[in-house]
Amino acid sequence: MSFSDFLRVIQARWKLAAAIVITMTAVALVGSLVWPKKYTAKSVLMIDLKVDPVAGTSAIGVMPSAAYLATQVDIIESNHVAQKVIQNLQLDANEAMRAEWEKAGAKGDYQAWLAQRLLKNLKVEAARESNVVEISYESIDPKFAAALANNFAKSYIDATVQFKTTPAKQYSDFFEARANLARQKLEAAQNRLAEAQRLKGIVVTDEKLDAETVKLNDLSAQLTASRGAVADASSRKAQALQNSDASPDAMSNSLLLSLRGDLSRAEAKLDESLERYGDNHPSIIELRATISSIKEKIRRETGRVGSSLSANSQISQSKEAALQSAYNEQRDKLLKLKQDRNELLVIEREVSAAQRVFDAIQARQSQMNLEGSNNQNNVVILNSASEPTSPSSPRIGINTLLGAVLGLIVAAFTTMAIELSDRRIRSTSDVVNLLQIPVIGYLSSHTDNTQRPWLKKPAALLYPMDQIGHSGRDLPTQGTAGRLH
């Protein structure tokens, strides 16, 4: 069916179409006038996404701002916030609400039903380009709508504070319990360390260990020097045993040097006297006795030097043995001290570890105590809801216009449905298209063209045979339904 055929159907059944349009428009208008008026109150909130100075964190670092705002919208529309609103306004004691619940069947929990009842008229929207959230509540009572909008905003702010402080308090209690255990472990480790220090006679510091190490180093230096002295004394003793006169000690002895000088002078004088006197001369005998006495003295003095070297060697060896014994004793003492020190270091590390754990738990507990006592929030009320003066619904003009548009649509579908159920021939094109019969002519009144100017078309375009058979005559494009020849 072409658009021109559709217009012909509408024209033929215009009364029915007009009645449908008028009826639906009137119904929309009357319904808008009769329908109870509802009022909408709005409360506007601004959510700050800056870093929390107490917790040191920011919501924008956890999730994107759009997701964070969507989460806040869900929180406002939650039963938790609705329950707070009920408690603040004491709606559970409202007789009208309870009567409505009993009328609905009184099924389930009254508090839960009342929360769902309030959430039905709540609308929360988050702005796309800002951190603003708008809370709207619709009710037939403007005062009730404003009270609900403001209380939802207040309950949401209280809920955000509760969501921060309640977990912080729970964590604070948890950290306090852990801190008590950590304190007990620290005290036990400190007691074990003190007992170990008392039993071993040393402290954790390195002072005593350093002093004993200095003693060991000093004994080591003395032992090294003593070993050198022993080696030197043994060498001199061996040299003295091999050739006592040529030994360095004998050569450097002042008495031996003096005696050797006297011996040389006495021998020189004996040689001089032998040239003048005979062997039996008293002077010669005296000189020879003197030389023998000097040599005896030299021999005895050389023996004393050798004995002195032997005694010195024995003293050096005894000193070396004493130093070696003292060194070994000091070394064993130092090794034991180091062993005891290592055992104490293990306990000391346990104390340090327990101290670090305790300090960390104490720091976290302090942080949680601070956050648990923080009643500040990041939500600011930009606009509080006020009592609306004009209803938000029903909107009479828009509803009437929608009723008229819907009436036009229903009228069009209704007329077309009736037409299709009782199909009639309203133009020559219907004869050609529906009956598949060629049209060679038709009769119609001349007034049809003036009544339907939108259907006027050149007849030669639709029926060229009629134009040829009736040249010079104006032919109408169609006739009245039922008058086809």
PDB file of N, CA, C and O in Angstrom, residues 323-381:
ATOM      1  N   LEU A 323     106.258 -17.061  78.126  1.00  0.00           N
ATOM      2  CA  LEU A 323     105.432 -16.263  77.206  1.00  0.00           C
ATOM      3  C   LEU A 323     104.546 -17.139  76.332  1.00  0.00           C
ATOM      4  O   LEU A 323     103.390 -16.811  76.051  1.00  0.00           O
ATOM      5  N   GLN A 324     105.079 -18.270  75.884  1.00  0.00           N
ATOM      6  CA  GLN A 324     104.286 -19.187  75.064  1.00  0.00           C
ATOM      7  C   GLN A 324     103.104 -19.731  75.844  1.00  0.00           C
ATOM      8  O   GLN A 324     101.979 -19.829  75.328  1.00  0.00           O
ATOM      9  N   SER A 325     103.366 -20.070  77.119  1.00  0.00           N
ATOM     10  CA  SER A 325     102.269 -20.575  77.956  1.00  0.00           C
ATOM     11  C   SER A 325     101.210 -19.502  78.181  1.00  0.00           C
ATOM     12  O   SER A 325      99.996 -19.757  78.092  1.00  0.00           O
ATOM     13  N   ALA A 326     101.671 -18.270  78.469  1.00  0.00           N
ATOM     14  CA  ALA A 326     100.720 -17.167  78.666  1.00  0.00           C
ATOM     15  C   ALA A 326      99.954 -16.867  77.382  1.00  0.00           C
ATOM     16  O   ALA A 326      98.742 -16.584  77.410  1.00  0.00           O
ATOM     17  N   TYR A 327     100.652 -16.949  76.259  1.00  0.00           N
ATOM     18  CA  TYR A 327     100.001 -16.698  74.970  1.00  0.00           C
ATOM     19  C   TYR A 327      98.932 -17.749  74.683  1.00  0.00           C
ATOM     20  O   TYR A 327      97.812 -17.420  74.256  1.00  0.00           O
ATOM     21  N   ASN A 328      99.277 -19.016  74.924  1.00  0.00           N
ATOM     22  CA  ASN A 328      98.298 -20.091  74.690  1.00  0.00           C
ATOM     23  C   ASN A 328      97.087 -19.945  75.615  1.00  0.00           C
ATOM     24  O   ASN A 328      95.926 -20.131  75.191  1.00  0.00           O
ATOM     25  N   GLU A 329      97.370 -19.582  76.859  1.00  0.00           N
ATOM     26  CA  GLU A 329      96.262 -19.402  77.800  1.00  0.00           C
ATOM     27  C   GLU A 329      95.365 -18.238  77.377  1.00  0.00           C
ATOM     28  O   GLU A 329      94.131 -18.335  77.417  1.00  0.00           O
ATOM     29  N   GLN A 330      95.989 -17.124  76.961  1.00  0.00           N
ATOM     30  CA  GLN A 330      95.193 -15.966  76.512  1.00  0.00           C
ATOM     31  C   GLN A 330      94.419 -16.273  75.231  1.00  0.00           C
ATOM     32  O   GLN A 330      93.277 -15.843  75.064  1.00  0.00           O
ATOM     33  N   ARG A 331      95.045 -17.035  74.351  1.00  0.00           N
ATOM     34  CA  ARG A 331      94.358 -17.398  73.105  1.00  0.00           C
ATOM     35  C   ARG A 331      93.146 -18.275  73.393  1.00  0.00           C
ATOM     36  O   ARG A 331      92.056 -18.070  72.817  1.00  0.00           O
ATOM     37  N   ASP A 332      93.307 -19.263  74.305  1.00  0.00           N
ATOM     38  CA  ASP A 332      92.164 -20.108  74.659  1.00  0.00           C
ATOM     39  C   ASP A 332      91.056 -19.291  75.320  1.00  0.00           C
ATOM     40  O   ASP A 332      89.860 -19.504  75.056  1.00  0.00           O
ATOM     41  N   LYS A 333      91.473 -18.344  76.145  1.00  0.00           N
ATOM     42  CA  LYS A 333      90.489 -17.500  76.798  1.00  0.00           C
ATOM     43  C   LYS A 333      89.729 -16.647  75.783  1.00  0.00           C
ATOM     44  O   LYS A 333      88.502 -16.484  75.854  1.00  0.00           O
ATOM     45  N   LEU A 334      90.471 -16.118  74.823  1.00  0.00           N
ATOM     46  CA  LEU A 334      89.834 -15.271  73.791  1.00  0.00           C
ATOM     47  C   LEU A 334      88.907 -16.100  72.908  1.00  0.00           C
ATOM     48  O   LEU A 334      87.813 -15.643  72.533  1.00  0.00           O
ATOM     49  N   LEU A 335      89.314 -17.332  72.567  1.00  0.00           N
ATOM     50  CA  LEU A 335      88.447 -18.196  71.767  1.00  0.00           C
ATOM     51  C   LEU A 335      87.159 -18.519  72.511  1.00  0.00           C
ATOM     52  O   LEU A 335      86.066 -18.544  71.921  1.00  0.00           O
ATOM     53  N   LYS A 336      87.279 -18.766  73.814  1.00  0.00           N
ATOM     54  CA  LYS A 336      86.076 -19.039  74.600  1.00  0.00           C
ATOM     55  C   LYS A 336      85.182 -17.800  74.665  1.00  0.00           C
ATOM     56  O   LYS A 336      83.947 -17.887  74.584  1.00  0.00           O
ATOM     57  N   LEU A 337      85.827 -16.642  74.819  1.00  0.00           N
ATOM     58  CA  LEU A 337      85.045 -15.409  74.830  1.00  0.00           C
ATOM     59  C   LEU A 337      84.306 -15.207  73.509  1.00  0.00           C
ATOM     60  O   LEU A 337      83.141 -14.792  73.484  1.00  0.00           O
ATOM     61  N   LYS A 338      84.994 -15.516  72.402  1.00  0.00           N
ATOM     62  CA  LYS A 338      84.341 -15.362  71.099  1.00  0.00           C
ATOM     63  C   LYS A 338      83.195 -16.350  70.942  1.00  0.00           C
ATOM     64  O   LYS A 338      82.142 -16.022  70.387  1.00  0.00           O
ATOM     65  N   GLN A 339      83.392 -17.566  71.437  1.00  0.00           N
ATOM     66  CA  GLN A 339      82.316 -18.546  71.370  1.00  0.00           C
ATOM     67  C   GLN A 339      81.112 -18.086  72.198  1.00  0.00           C
ATOM     68  O   GLN A 339      79.962 -18.158  71.738  1.00  0.00           O
ATOM     69  N   ASP A 340      81.405 -17.613  73.414  1.00  0.00           N
ATOM     70  CA  ASP A 340      80.324 -17.087  74.241  1.00  0.00           C
ATOM     71  C   ASP A 340      79.676 -15.868  73.586  1.00  0.00           C
ATOM     72  O   ASP A 340      78.452 -15.678  73.650  1.00  0.00           O
ATOM     73  N   ARG A 341      80.519 -15.041  72.956  1.00  0.00           N
ATOM     74  CA  ARG A 341      79.999 -13.844  72.274  1.00  0.00           C
ATOM     75  C   ARG A 341      79.089 -14.230  71.126  1.00  0.00           C
ATOM     76  O   ARG A 341      78.035 -13.606  70.914  1.00  0.00           O
ATOM     77  N   ASN A 342      79.439 -15.265  70.382  1.00  0.00           N
ATOM     78  CA  ASN A 342      78.588 -15.708  69.272  1.00  0.00           C
ATOM     79  C   ASN A 342      77.256 -16.235  69.780  1.00  0.00           C
ATOM     80  O   ASN A 342      76.208 -15.988  69.172  1.00  0.00           O
ATOM     81  N   GLU A 343      77.314 -16.970  70.906  1.00  0.00           N
ATOM     82  CA  GLU A 343      76.060 -17.453  71.481  1.00  0.00           C
ATOM     83  C   GLU A 343      75.185 -16.282  71.935  1.00  0.00           C
ATOM     84  O   GLU A 343      73.962 -16.294  71.758  1.00  0.00           O
ATOM     85  N   LEU A 344      75.832 -15.268  72.493  1.00  0.00           N
ATOM     86  CA  LEU A 344      75.069 -14.093  72.909  1.00  0.00           C
ATOM     87  C   LEU A 344      74.542 -13.309  71.711  1.00  0.00           C
ATOM     88  O   LEU A 344      73.472 -12.690  71.791  1.00  0.00           O
ATOM     89  N   LEU A 345      75.292 -13.313  70.611  1.00  0.00           N
ATOM     90  CA  LEU A 345      74.838 -12.603  69.419  1.00  0.00           C
ATOM     91  C   LEU A 345      73.548 -13.212  68.878  1.00  0.00           C
ATOM     92  O   LEU A 345      72.682 -12.498  68.363  1.00  0.00           O
ATOM     93  N   VAL A 346      73.430 -14.539  68.969  1.00  0.00           N
ATOM     94  CA  VAL A 346      72.192 -15.191  68.515  1.00  0.00           C
ATOM     95  C   VAL A 346      71.012 -14.689  69.333  1.00  0.00           C
ATOM     96  O   VAL A 346      69.957 -14.326  68.796  1.00  0.00           O
ATOM     97  N   ILE A 347      71.196 -14.663  70.658  1.00  0.00           N
ATOM     98  CA  ILE A 347      70.110 -14.170  71.512  1.00  0.00           C
ATOM     99  C   ILE A 347      69.876 -12.686  71.273  1.00  0.00           C
ATOM    100  O   ILE A 347      68.741 -12.203  71.284  1.00  0.00           O
ATOM    101  N   GLU A 348      70.981 -11.962  71.019  1.00  0.00           N
ATOM    102  CA  GLU A 348      70.847 -10.524  70.754  1.00  0.00           C
ATOM    103  C   GLU A 348      70.051 -10.272  69.469  1.00  0.00           C
ATOM    104  O   GLU A 348      69.225  -9.341  69.411  1.00  0.00           O
ATOM    105  N   ARG A 349      70.288 -11.102  68.451  1.00  0.00           N
ATOM    106  CA  ARG A 349      69.507 -10.955  67.211  1.00  0.00           C
ATOM    107  C   ARG A 349      68.031 -11.251  67.463  1.00  0.00           C
ATOM    108  O   ARG A 349      67.150 -10.599  66.890  1.00  0.00           O
ATOM    109  N   GLU A 350      67.761 -12.244  68.299  1.00  0.00           N
ATOM    110  CA  GLU A 350      66.367 -12.516  68.646  1.00  0.00           C
ATOM    111  C   GLU A 350      65.730 -11.316  69.332  1.00  0.00           C
ATOM    112  O   GLU A 350      64.584 -10.959  69.048  1.00  0.00           O
ATOM    113  N   VAL A 351      66.487 -10.678  70.213  1.00  0.00           N
ATOM    114  CA  VAL A 351      65.966  -9.494  70.893  1.00  0.00           C
ATOM    115  C   VAL A 351      65.727  -8.368  69.881  1.00  0.00           C
ATOM    116  O   VAL A 351      64.696  -7.680  69.923  1.00  0.00           O
ATOM    117  N   SER A 352      66.684  -8.179  68.963  1.00  0.00           N
ATOM    118  CA  SER A 352      66.530  -7.121  67.957  1.00  0.00           C
ATOM    119  C   SER A 352      65.334  -7.387  67.054  1.00  0.00           C
ATOM    120  O   SER A 352      64.553  -6.471  66.738  1.00  0.00           O
ATOM    121  N   ALA A 353      65.188  -8.656  66.632  1.00  0.00           N
ATOM    122  CA  ALA A 353      64.047  -9.000  65.778  1.00  0.00           C
ATOM    123  C   ALA A 353      62.733  -8.789  66.519  1.00  0.00           C
ATOM    124  O   ALA A 353      61.775  -8.228  65.973  1.00  0.00           O
ATOM    125  N   ALA A 354      62.673  -9.227  67.762  1.00  0.00           N
ATOM    126  CA  ALA A 354      61.454  -9.024  68.547  1.00  0.00           C
ATOM    127  C   ALA A 354      61.178  -7.544  68.757  1.00  0.00           C
ATOM    128  O   ALA A 354      60.019  -7.108  68.733  1.00  0.00           O
ATOM    129  N   GLN A 355      62.241  -6.760  68.915  1.00  0.00           N
ATOM    130  CA  GLN A 355      62.069  -5.320  69.100  1.00  0.00           C
ATOM    131  C   GLN A 355      61.524  -4.670  67.829  1.00  0.00           C
ATOM    132  O   GLN A 355      60.637  -3.805  67.891  1.00  0.00           O
ATOM    133  N   ARG A 356      62.053  -5.084  66.660  1.00  0.00           N
ATOM    134  CA  ARG A 356      61.563  -4.520  65.398  1.00  0.00           C
ATOM    135  C   ARG A 356      60.097  -4.873  65.162  1.00  0.00           C
ATOM    136  O   ARG A 356      59.303  -4.025  64.734  1.00  0.00           O
ATOM    137  N   VAL A 357      59.739  -6.130  65.431  1.00  0.00           N
ATOM    138  CA  VAL A 357      58.340  -6.538  65.265  1.00  0.00           C
ATOM    139  C   VAL A 357      57.437  -5.745  66.201  1.00  0.00           C
ATOM    140  O   VAL A 357      56.370  -5.250  65.804  1.00  0.00           O
ATOM    141  N   PHE A 358      57.857  -5.602  67.424  1.00  0.00           N
ATOM    142  CA  PHE A 358      57.058  -4.856  68.393  1.00  0.00           C
ATOM    143  C   PHE A 358      56.902  -3.398  67.983  1.00  0.00           C
ATOM    144  O   PHE A 358      55.807  -2.824  68.063  1.00  0.00           O
ATOM    145  N   ASP A 359      57.991  -2.776  67.513  1.00  0.00           N
ATOM    146  CA  ASP A 359      57.924  -1.374  67.075  1.00  0.00           C
ATOM    147  C   ASP A 359      57.002  -1.214  65.868  1.00  0.00           C
ATOM    148  O   ASP A 359      56.231  -0.243  65.792  1.00  0.00           O
ATOM    149  N   ALA A 360      57.098  -2.165  64.914  1.00  0.00           N
ATOM    150  CA  ALA A 360      56.235  -2.082  63.721  1.00  0.00           C
ATOM    151  C   ALA A 360      54.762  -2.216  64.108  1.00  0.00           C
ATOM    152  O   ALA A 360      53.902  -1.467  63.609  1.00  0.00           O
ATOM    153  N   ILE A 361      54.470  -3.167  64.987  1.00  0.00           N
ATOM    154  CA  ILE A 361      53.078  -3.352  65.412  1.00  0.00           C
ATOM    155  C   ILE A 361      52.591  -2.128  66.187  1.00  0.00           C
ATOM    156  O   ILE A 361      51.448  -1.675  66.022  1.00  0.00           O
ATOM    157  N   GLN A 362      53.459  -1.570  67.025  1.00  0.00           N
ATOM    158  CA  GLN A 362      53.087  -0.378  67.775  1.00  0.00           C
ATOM    159  C   GLN A 362      52.786   0.785  66.844  1.00  0.00           C
ATOM    160  O   GLN A 362      51.834   1.543  67.062  1.00  0.00           O
ATOM    161  N   ALA A 363      53.600   0.929  65.780  1.00  0.00           N
ATOM    162  CA  ALA A 363      53.369   2.015  64.811  1.00  0.00           C
ATOM    163  C   ALA A 363      52.033   1.827  64.096  1.00  0.00           C
ATOM    164  O   ALA A 363      51.259   2.781  63.937  1.00  0.00           O
ATOM    165  N   ARG A 364      51.747   0.589  63.669  1.00  0.00           N
ATOM    166  CA  ARG A 364      50.484   0.332  62.997  1.00  0.00           C
ATOM    167  C   ARG A 364      49.299   0.519  63.944  1.00  0.00           C
ATOM    168  O   ARG A 364      48.247   1.017  63.551  1.00  0.00           O
ATOM    169  N   GLN A 365      49.466   0.121  65.187  1.00  0.00           N
ATOM    170  CA  GLN A 365      48.396   0.312  66.152  1.00  0.00           C
ATOM    171  C   GLN A 365      48.121   1.796  66.382  1.00  0.00           C
ATOM    172  O   GLN A 365      46.960   2.219  66.463  1.00  0.00           O
ATOM    173  N   SER A 366      49.176   2.578  66.469  1.00  0.00           N
ATOM    174  CA  SER A 366      48.994   4.025  66.639  1.00  0.00           C
ATOM    175  C   SER A 366      48.271   4.622  65.439  1.00  0.00           C
ATOM    176  O   SER A 366      47.387   5.478  65.592  1.00  0.00           O
ATOM    177  N   GLN A 367      48.664   4.157  64.225  1.00  0.00           N
ATOM    178  CA  GLN A 367      48.003   4.645  63.016  1.00  0.00           C
ATOM    179  C   GLN A 367      46.526   4.265  63.000  1.00  0.00           C
ATOM    180  O   GLN A 367      45.654   5.083  62.672  1.00  0.00           O
ATOM    181  N   MET A 368      46.220   3.025  63.378  1.00  0.00           N
ATOM    182  CA  MET A 368      44.828   2.585  63.385  1.00  0.00           C
ATOM    183  C   MET A 368      44.022   3.302  64.471  1.00  0.00           C
ATOM    184  O   MET A 368      42.843   3.617  64.272  1.00  0.00           O
ATOM    185  N   ASN A 369      44.647   3.569  65.620  1.00  0.00           N
ATOM    186  CA  ASN A 369      43.956   4.342  66.657  1.00  0.00           C
ATOM    187  C   ASN A 369      43.613   5.734  66.166  1.00  0.00           C
ATOM    188  O   ASN A 369      42.526   6.260  66.425  1.00  0.00           O
ATOM    189  N   LEU A 370      44.564   6.335  65.430  1.00  0.00           N
ATOM    190  CA  LEU A 370      44.325   7.671  64.885  1.00  0.00           C
ATOM    191  C   LEU A 370      43.209   7.650  63.854  1.00  0.00           C
ATOM    192  O   LEU A 370      42.320   8.507  63.855  1.00  0.00           O
ATOM    193  N   GLU A 371      43.235   6.652  62.963  1.00  0.00           N
ATOM    194  CA  GLU A 371      42.187   6.563  61.953  1.00  0.00           C
ATOM    195  C   GLU A 371      40.841   6.193  62.572  1.00  0.00           C
ATOM    196  O   GLU A 371      39.795   6.651  62.093  1.00  0.00           O
ATOM    197  N   GLY A 372      40.854   5.374  63.612  1.00  0.00           N
ATOM    198  CA  GLY A 372      39.604   4.993  64.248  1.00  0.00           C
ATOM    199  C   GLY A 372      38.928   6.136  64.976  1.00  0.00           C
ATOM    200  O   GLY A 372      37.703   6.141  65.143  1.00  0.00           O
ATOM    201  N   SER A 373      39.702   7.106  65.424  1.00  0.00           N
ATOM    202  CA  SER A 373      39.126   8.272  66.107  1.00  0.00           C
ATOM    203  C   SER A 373      38.884   9.442  65.175  1.00  0.00           C
ATOM    204  O   SER A 373      38.462  10.510  65.617  1.00  0.00           O
ATOM    205  N   ASN A 374      39.161   9.259  63.885  1.00  0.00           N
ATOM    206  CA  ASN A 374      38.973  10.335  62.910  1.00  0.00           C
ATOM    207  C   ASN A 374      37.521  10.345  62.430  1.00  0.00           C
ATOM    208  O   ASN A 374      37.063   9.421  61.752  1.00  0.00           O
ATOM    209  N   ASN A 375      36.792  11.375  62.796  1.00  0.00           N
ATOM    210  CA  ASN A 375      35.400  11.497  62.366  1.00  0.00           C
ATOM    211  C   ASN A 375      35.226  12.461  61.201  1.00  0.00           C
ATOM    212  O   ASN A 375      34.119  12.893  60.906  1.00  0.00           O
ATOM    213  N   GLN A 376      36.326  12.818  60.550  1.00  0.00           N
ATOM    214  CA  GLN A 376      36.254  13.690  59.384  1.00  0.00           C
ATOM    215  C   GLN A 376      35.930  12.868  58.146  1.00  0.00           C
ATOM    216  O   GLN A 376      36.169  11.659  58.104  1.00  0.00           O
ATOM    217  N   ASN A 377      35.373  13.521  57.137  1.00  0.00           N
ATOM    218  CA  ASN A 377      35.039  12.841  55.891  1.00  0.00           C
ATOM    219  C   ASN A 377      35.375  13.746  54.724  1.00  0.00           C
ATOM    220  O   ASN A 377      35.695  14.934  54.893  1.00  0.00           O
ATOM    221  N   ASN A 378      35.305  13.168  53.529  1.00  0.00           N
ATOM    222  CA  ASN A 378      35.652  13.898  52.311  1.00  0.00           C
ATOM    223  C   ASN A 378      34.417  14.292  51.503  1.00  0.00           C
ATOM    224  O   ASN A 378      34.495  14.479  50.298  1.00  0.00           O
ATOM    225  N   VAL A 379      33.263  14.397  52.183  1.00  0.00           N
ATOM    226  CA  VAL A 379      32.007  14.743  51.507  1.00  0.00           C
ATOM    227  C   VAL A 379      31.518  16.086  52.044  1.00  0.00           C
ATOM    228  O   VAL A 379      31.490  16.309  53.267  1.00  0.00           O
ATOM    229  N   VAL A 380      31.154  16.976  51.125  1.00  0.00           N
ATOM    230  CA  VAL A 380      30.649  18.301  51.480  1.00  0.00           C
ATOM    231  C   VAL A 380      29.263  18.459  50.872  1.00  0.00           C
ATOM    232  O   VAL A 380      29.048  18.127  49.702  1.00  0.00           O
ATOM    233  N   ILE A 381      28.315  18.962  51.661  1.00  0.00           N
ATOM    234  CA  ILE A 381      26.965  19.216  51.162  1.00  0.00           C
ATOM    235  C   ILE A 381      26.962  20.590  50.496  1.00  0.00           C
ATOM    236  O   ILE A 381      27.093  21.623  51.170  1.00  0.00           O
TER     237      ILE A 381
END
